[in-house]
Amino acid sequence: MGRIESRCFKQPENPGAGDKRDVLYTAYELQRSWMNAASSWASIGAEMLGNPALPFGYGAGGSVMASALEVFAHATANYGKPAFDVESVTVDGQTYPVTEAIVMHKPFGNLLRFNHAGLPENAPRLFIVAPMSGHFATLLRGTVARMIERCEVYITDWADAKMVPLSAGSFDLDDYIDYLIAFFEHIGPGAHALAVCQPSVPTFAATAIMAADKHPCRPLSLTMMGGPIDTREAPTTVNDLAMQRPIEWFRHTVIGTVPLQYPGAGRRVYPGFMQLAGFMSMNLGNHM
């Protein structure tokens, strides 16, 4: 299980005020530190039990114990941000190296571009809006690798909110939409947009605003994958919960404060571990 990162929430008037949510986030960090140490010890134990030069693994159940420790070590290890690792692409039987570059930098997220020499000058430009919901944009590395075959690909690389200082300001839905409009402006006229899951709503809003303003950089097309706009159609458990609880319940239940050891200390966020727990609880049997 990779490390699940925090996502930002609009700051209240008294950011950093201590309450049970702050204790929850701190308790999670303590637990994660302990699990990192346990993961290291489990990894060492698995290596000792599996080393043919050592006698520890030759006893009854030695191999089973080694496998169990290895599974535990991988499940509890703390993984950093993975790379997209899209180094080359094969088009019509010819392989081209892929260039990855940050073309626009903003406090809460960068705009990345993927390109290669095999693309024609009039190749379509595709702007992929990755989810900001508890994981990195590299979750879509397979999508980038496939689309780069025929398109010049741009993708949002959202920042981990706990690493963004309070001096950078807040990041709410309005800011999200403003970011997307700025990214569209940087890409230029004639681009296509692909929003995957959670960003469907802000991308749809940005597209609508730009269309109403007759903005020259509004996208030619918008594809929304897995992101319902009218959630009254085919409601899920998430919809039911949203209708059963007022917005204040969510503010007081799932929003926490970034602990002091991070650059974004005091920032109010919807922590990634809370999101993961929510996702898993809806379909716990399948996850298990």
CSV table of N, CA, C and O in Angstrom, one decimal, residues 150-228:
chain,number,residue,atom,x,y,z
A,150,ARG,N,-0.1,9.2,-29.6
A,150,ARG,CA,-0.7,10.0,-30.7
A,150,ARG,C,-0.9,11.5,-30.3
A,150,ARG,O,-1.3,12.3,-31.2
A,151,CYS,N,-0.8,11.8,-29.0
A,151,CYS,CA,-1.1,13.2,-28.6
A,151,CYS,C,0.1,13.8,-27.8
A,151,CYS,O,0.9,13.1,-27.2
A,152,GLU,N,0.2,15.1,-27.8
A,152,GLU,CA,1.0,15.8,-26.9
A,152,GLU,C,0.2,15.9,-25.6
A,152,GLU,O,-0.8,16.5,-25.6
A,153,VAL,N,0.7,15.3,-24.5
A,153,VAL,CA,0.0,15.2,-23.3
A,153,VAL,C,0.4,16.1,-22.2
A,153,VAL,O,1.6,16.3,-22.0
A,154,TYR,N,-0.6,16.8,-21.6
A,154,TYR,CA,-0.4,17.6,-20.4
A,154,TYR,C,-1.2,17.0,-19.3
A,154,TYR,O,-2.2,16.4,-19.5
A,155,ILE,N,-0.7,17.1,-18.1
A,155,ILE,CA,-1.4,16.5,-16.9
A,155,ILE,C,-1.1,17.3,-15.7
A,155,ILE,O,0.0,17.9,-15.5
A,156,THR,N,-2.1,17.4,-14.8
A,156,THR,CA,-1.9,18.1,-13.5
A,156,THR,C,-1.1,17.2,-12.6
A,156,THR,O,-1.4,16.0,-12.5
A,157,ASP,N,-0.2,17.8,-11.9
A,157,ASP,CA,0.6,17.1,-10.9
A,157,ASP,C,0.4,17.8,-9.6
A,157,ASP,O,1.1,18.7,-9.2
A,158,TRP,N,-0.7,17.5,-8.9
A,158,TRP,CA,-1.1,18.2,-7.7
A,158,TRP,C,-0.1,18.0,-6.5
A,158,TRP,O,0.4,16.9,-6.4
A,159,ALA,N,0.0,19.0,-5.8
A,159,ALA,CA,1.0,18.9,-4.6
A,159,ALA,C,0.3,18.2,-3.4
A,159,ALA,O,-0.9,18.2,-3.3
A,160,ASP,N,1.1,17.7,-2.6
A,160,ASP,CA,0.7,17.2,-1.3
A,160,ASP,C,0.5,18.4,-0.4
A,160,ASP,O,1.4,19.1,0.0
A,161,ALA,N,-0.8,18.6,0.1
A,161,ALA,CA,-1.1,19.9,0.8
A,161,ALA,C,-0.3,20.0,2.1
A,161,ALA,O,-0.1,21.2,2.5
A,162,LYS,N,0.1,19.0,2.7
A,162,LYS,CA,0.8,19.1,4.0
A,162,LYS,C,2.2,19.6,3.7
A,162,LYS,O,2.9,20.0,4.7
A,163,MET,N,2.6,19.7,2.5
A,163,MET,CA,4.0,20.2,2.2
A,163,MET,C,3.9,21.6,1.7
A,163,MET,O,4.9,22.2,1.3
A,164,VAL,N,2.7,22.2,1.6
A,164,VAL,CA,2.5,23.6,1.1
A,164,VAL,C,2.4,24.5,2.3
A,164,VAL,O,1.4,24.4,3.1
A,165,PRO,N,3.3,25.5,2.6
A,165,PRO,CA,3.2,26.4,3.7
A,165,PRO,C,1.9,27.2,3.7
A,165,PRO,O,1.3,27.4,2.7
A,166,LEU,N,1.5,27.6,4.9
A,166,LEU,CA,0.3,28.4,5.0
A,166,LEU,C,0.4,29.7,4.3
A,166,LEU,O,-0.6,30.3,3.8
A,167,SER,N,1.6,30.2,4.1
A,167,SER,CA,1.9,31.5,3.4
A,167,SER,C,1.4,31.4,2.0
A,167,SER,O,1.2,32.4,1.3
A,168,ALA,N,1.2,30.2,1.4
A,168,ALA,CA,0.8,30.1,0.0
A,168,ALA,C,-0.7,30.3,-0.1
A,168,ALA,O,-1.2,30.3,-1.2
A,169,GLY,N,-1.4,30.5,1.0
A,169,GLY,CA,-2.8,30.7,1.0
A,169,GLY,C,-3.6,29.4,1.0
A,169,GLY,O,-3.1,28.3,1.2
A,170,SER,N,-4.9,29.5,0.8
A,170,SER,CA,-5.8,28.4,0.8
A,170,SER,C,-6.0,27.9,-0.6
A,170,SER,O,-5.6,28.5,-1.6
A,171,PHE,N,-6.7,26.7,-0.7
A,171,PHE,CA,-7.0,26.1,-2.0
A,171,PHE,C,-8.4,25.5,-1.9
A,171,PHE,O,-8.5,24.4,-1.4
A,172,ASP,N,-9.4,26.2,-2.4
A,172,ASP,CA,-10.7,25.7,-2.4
A,172,ASP,C,-11.2,25.4,-3.8
A,172,ASP,O,-10.4,25.4,-4.8
A,173,LEU,N,-12.5,25.2,-4.0
A,173,LEU,CA,-13.0,24.8,-5.3
A,173,LEU,C,-12.8,25.9,-6.3
A,173,LEU,O,-12.5,25.7,-7.5
A,174,ASP,N,-13.0,27.2,-5.9
A,174,ASP,CA,-12.8,28.3,-6.8
A,174,ASP,C,-11.3,28.4,-7.2
A,174,ASP,O,-11.0,28.6,-8.4
A,175,ASP,N,-10.4,28.1,-6.3
A,175,ASP,CA,-9.0,28.1,-6.7
A,175,ASP,C,-8.7,27.0,-7.6
A,175,ASP,O,-7.9,27.1,-8.6
A,176,TYR,N,-9.3,25.8,-7.4
A,176,TYR,CA,-9.1,24.7,-8.3
A,176,TYR,C,-9.5,25.0,-9.7
A,176,TYR,O,-8.8,24.8,-10.7
A,177,ILE,N,-10.7,25.7,-9.8
A,177,ILE,CA,-11.2,26.1,-11.2
A,177,ILE,C,-10.2,27.1,-11.8
A,177,ILE,O,-9.9,27.0,-13.0
A,178,ASP,N,-9.8,28.0,-11.0
A,178,ASP,CA,-8.8,29.1,-11.5
A,178,ASP,C,-7.5,28.4,-12.0
A,178,ASP,O,-7.0,28.8,-13.0
A,179,TYR,N,-7.1,27.4,-11.3
A,179,TYR,CA,-5.9,26.7,-11.7
A,179,TYR,C,-6.1,26.1,-13.1
A,179,TYR,O,-5.2,26.2,-14.0
A,180,LEU,N,-7.2,25.4,-13.2
A,180,LEU,CA,-7.5,24.7,-14.5
A,180,LEU,C,-7.6,25.7,-15.7
A,180,LEU,O,-7.0,25.5,-16.8
A,181,ILE,N,-8.2,26.9,-15.4
A,181,ILE,CA,-8.3,27.9,-16.5
A,181,ILE,C,-6.9,28.4,-16.8
A,181,ILE,O,-6.5,28.6,-18.0
A,182,ALA,N,-6.0,28.6,-15.8
A,182,ALA,CA,-4.6,29.0,-16.1
A,182,ALA,C,-3.9,28.0,-16.8
A,182,ALA,O,-3.1,28.3,-17.7
A,183,PHE,N,-4.1,26.7,-16.5
A,183,PHE,CA,-3.4,25.6,-17.3
A,183,PHE,C,-3.9,25.6,-18.7
A,183,PHE,O,-3.1,25.4,-19.7
A,184,PHE,N,-5.2,25.8,-18.9
A,184,PHE,CA,-5.8,25.8,-20.3
A,184,PHE,C,-5.1,27.0,-21.1
A,184,PHE,O,-4.8,26.8,-22.3
A,185,GLU,N,-5.0,28.1,-20.4
A,185,GLU,CA,-4.4,29.3,-21.1
A,185,GLU,C,-2.9,29.0,-21.5
A,185,GLU,O,-2.5,29.5,-22.5
A,186,HIS,N,-2.2,28.3,-20.6
A,186,HIS,CA,-0.8,28.0,-20.9
A,186,HIS,C,-0.7,27.0,-22.1
A,186,HIS,O,0.1,27.2,-23.0
A,187,ILE,N,-1.6,26.0,-22.1
A,187,ILE,CA,-1.6,25.1,-23.2
A,187,ILE,C,-2.0,25.7,-24.6
A,187,ILE,O,-1.4,25.4,-25.6
A,188,GLY,N,-2.9,26.6,-24.5
A,188,GLY,CA,-3.3,27.4,-25.7
A,188,GLY,C,-4.6,26.9,-26.3
A,188,GLY,O,-5.1,25.9,-25.9
A,189,PRO,N,-5.0,27.6,-27.4
A,189,PRO,CA,-6.3,27.2,-28.1
A,189,PRO,C,-6.2,25.8,-28.7
A,189,PRO,O,-5.1,25.4,-29.1
A,190,GLY,N,-7.3,25.2,-28.8
A,190,GLY,CA,-7.4,23.9,-29.6
A,190,GLY,C,-7.1,22.7,-28.9
A,190,GLY,O,-6.9,21.6,-29.5
A,191,ALA,N,-7.0,22.7,-27.5
A,191,ALA,CA,-6.7,21.5,-26.8
A,191,ALA,C,-8.0,20.7,-26.5
A,191,ALA,O,-9.1,21.2,-26.5
A,192,HIS,N,-7.8,19.4,-26.1
A,192,HIS,CA,-8.9,18.6,-25.6
A,192,HIS,C,-8.6,18.3,-24.2
A,192,HIS,O,-7.5,18.3,-23.7
A,193,ALA,N,-9.7,18.1,-23.4
A,193,ALA,CA,-9.6,17.8,-22.0
A,193,ALA,C,-10.1,16.5,-21.6
A,193,ALA,O,-11.2,16.0,-22.2
A,194,LEU,N,-9.5,15.8,-20.7
A,194,LEU,CA,-9.9,14.5,-20.1
A,194,LEU,C,-9.8,14.6,-18.6
A,194,LEU,O,-8.7,14.7,-18.0
A,195,ALA,N,-11.0,14.6,-18.0
A,195,ALA,CA,-11.0,14.6,-16.5
A,195,ALA,C,-11.4,13.2,-16.0
A,195,ALA,O,-12.3,12.6,-16.5
A,196,VAL,N,-10.6,12.7,-15.0
A,196,VAL,CA,-10.7,11.4,-14.6
A,196,VAL,C,-11.3,11.4,-13.1
A,196,VAL,O,-10.6,11.8,-12.2
A,197,CYS,N,-12.6,11.0,-13.0
A,197,CYS,CA,-13.2,10.8,-11.7
A,197,CYS,C,-13.4,12.2,-11.0
A,197,CYS,O,-14.1,13.0,-11.5
A,198,GLN,N,-12.8,12.4,-9.9
A,198,GLN,CA,-13.1,13.5,-9.0
A,198,GLN,C,-13.0,14.9,-9.7
A,198,GLN,O,-13.8,15.7,-9.4
A,199,PRO,N,-12.0,15.1,-10.6
A,199,PRO,CA,-12.0,16.5,-11.2
A,199,PRO,C,-13.0,16.7,-12.3
A,199,PRO,O,-12.9,17.8,-12.9
A,200,SER,N,-13.9,15.8,-12.5
A,200,SER,CA,-14.9,16.1,-13.6
A,200,SER,C,-15.7,17.3,-13.3
A,200,SER,O,-15.9,18.1,-14.2
A,201,VAL,N,-16.1,17.5,-12.1
A,201,VAL,CA,-17.0,18.7,-11.7
A,201,VAL,C,-16.2,20.0,-11.9
A,201,VAL,O,-16.6,20.9,-12.6
A,202,PRO,N,-15.0,20.2,-11.3
A,202,PRO,CA,-14.2,21.4,-11.5
A,202,PRO,C,-13.8,21.7,-13.0
A,202,PRO,O,-13.8,22.8,-13.5
A,203,THR,N,-13.5,20.6,-13.7
A,203,THR,CA,-13.1,20.7,-15.1
A,203,THR,C,-14.3,21.1,-15.9
A,203,THR,O,-14.2,22.0,-16.8
A,204,PHE,N,-15.5,20.6,-15.6
A,204,PHE,CA,-16.7,21.0,-16.3
A,204,PHE,C,-17.0,22.4,-16.0
A,204,PHE,O,-17.4,23.2,-16.9
A,205,ALA,N,-16.8,22.9,-14.8
A,205,ALA,CA,-17.1,24.3,-14.4
A,205,ALA,C,-16.1,25.2,-15.1
A,205,ALA,O,-16.5,26.2,-15.6
A,206,ALA,N,-14.8,24.8,-15.2
A,206,ALA,CA,-13.8,25.7,-15.9
A,206,ALA,C,-14.2,25.8,-17.3
A,206,ALA,O,-14.1,26.9,-17.9
A,207,THR,N,-14.6,24.7,-18.0
A,207,THR,CA,-15.0,24.7,-19.4
A,207,THR,C,-16.2,25.5,-19.6
A,207,THR,O,-16.2,26.3,-20.6
A,208,ALA,N,-17.2,25.5,-18.7
A,208,ALA,CA,-18.4,26.3,-18.9
A,208,ALA,C,-18.1,27.7,-18.7
A,208,ALA,O,-18.6,28.6,-19.5
A,209,ILE,N,-17.3,28.1,-17.8
A,209,ILE,CA,-16.9,29.5,-17.6
A,209,ILE,C,-16.2,30.0,-18.8
A,209,ILE,O,-16.5,31.1,-19.3
A,210,MET,N,-15.2,29.3,-19.3
A,210,MET,CA,-14.5,29.7,-20.5
A,210,MET,C,-15.3,29.8,-21.7
A,210,MET,O,-15.2,30.7,-22.5
A,211,ALA,N,-16.3,28.9,-21.8
A,211,ALA,CA,-17.2,28.9,-23.0
A,211,ALA,C,-18.1,30.1,-22.9
A,211,ALA,O,-18.4,30.8,-23.9
A,212,ALA,N,-18.6,30.4,-21.7
A,212,ALA,CA,-19.5,31.6,-21.5
A,212,ALA,C,-18.7,32.9,-21.8
A,212,ALA,O,-19.3,33.9,-22.4
A,213,ASP,N,-17.4,32.9,-21.5
A,213,ASP,CA,-16.6,34.1,-21.8
A,213,ASP,C,-16.1,34.1,-23.2
A,213,ASP,O,-15.3,35.0,-23.6
A,214,LYS,N,-16.4,33.1,-24.0
A,214,LYS,CA,-15.8,32.9,-25.3
A,214,LYS,C,-14.3,33.0,-25.3
A,214,LYS,O,-13.6,33.6,-26.1
A,215,HIS,N,-13.7,32.3,-24.3
A,215,HIS,CA,-12.3,32.3,-24.1
A,215,HIS,C,-11.6,31.6,-25.2
A,215,HIS,O,-12.0,30.4,-25.6
A,216,PRO,N,-10.6,32.1,-25.9
A,216,PRO,CA,-10.0,31.4,-27.0
A,216,PRO,C,-9.3,30.1,-26.7
A,216,PRO,O,-9.1,29.3,-27.5
A,217,CYS,N,-9.0,29.9,-25.4
A,217,CYS,CA,-8.3,28.7,-25.0
A,217,CYS,C,-9.2,27.6,-24.4
A,217,CYS,O,-8.8,26.6,-23.8
A,218,ARG,N,-10.6,27.9,-24.5
A,218,ARG,CA,-11.5,26.8,-24.1
A,218,ARG,C,-11.3,25.5,-24.9
A,218,ARG,O,-10.9,25.6,-26.0
A,219,PRO,N,-11.4,24.4,-24.2
A,219,PRO,CA,-11.1,23.1,-24.9
A,219,PRO,C,-12.1,22.8,-26.0
A,219,PRO,O,-13.3,23.2,-26.0
A,220,LEU,N,-11.6,22.1,-27.0
A,220,LEU,CA,-12.5,21.7,-28.1
A,220,LEU,C,-13.4,20.6,-27.7
A,220,LEU,O,-14.5,20.5,-28.2
A,221,SER,N,-13.0,19.8,-26.8
A,221,SER,CA,-13.8,18.7,-26.3
A,221,SER,C,-13.5,18.4,-24.8
A,221,SER,O,-12.4,18.7,-24.4
A,222,LEU,N,-14.5,17.8,-24.1
A,222,LEU,CA,-14.3,17.5,-22.7
A,222,LEU,C,-14.8,16.1,-22.5
A,222,LEU,O,-16.0,15.8,-22.7
A,223,THR,N,-13.9,15.2,-22.0
A,223,THR,CA,-14.3,13.8,-21.7
A,223,THR,C,-14.3,13.7,-20.2
A,223,THR,O,-13.2,14.0,-19.6
A,224,MET,N,-15.3,13.2,-19.6
A,224,MET,CA,-15.4,13.0,-18.1
A,224,MET,C,-15.5,11.5,-17.8
A,224,MET,O,-16.6,10.9,-18.1
A,225,MET,N,-14.5,10.9,-17.3
A,225,MET,CA,-14.5,9.5,-17.0
A,225,MET,C,-14.8,9.2,-15.5
A,225,MET,O,-14.1,9.6,-14.7
A,226,GLY,N,-15.9,8.5,-15.3
A,226,GLY,CA,-16.3,8.1,-13.9
A,226,GLY,C,-16.6,9.3,-13.0
A,226,GLY,O,-16.4,9.2,-11.8
A,227,GLY,N,-17.0,10.4,-13.6
A,227,GLY,CA,-17.3,11.6,-12.8
A,227,GLY,C,-18.8,12.1,-13.0
A,227,GLY,O,-19.0,12.9,-13.9
A,228,PRO,N,-19.8,11.6,-12.3
A,228,PRO,CA,-21.1,12.0,-12.5
A,228,PRO,C,-21.4,13.4,-12.2
A,228,PRO,O,-20.9,13.9,-11.2
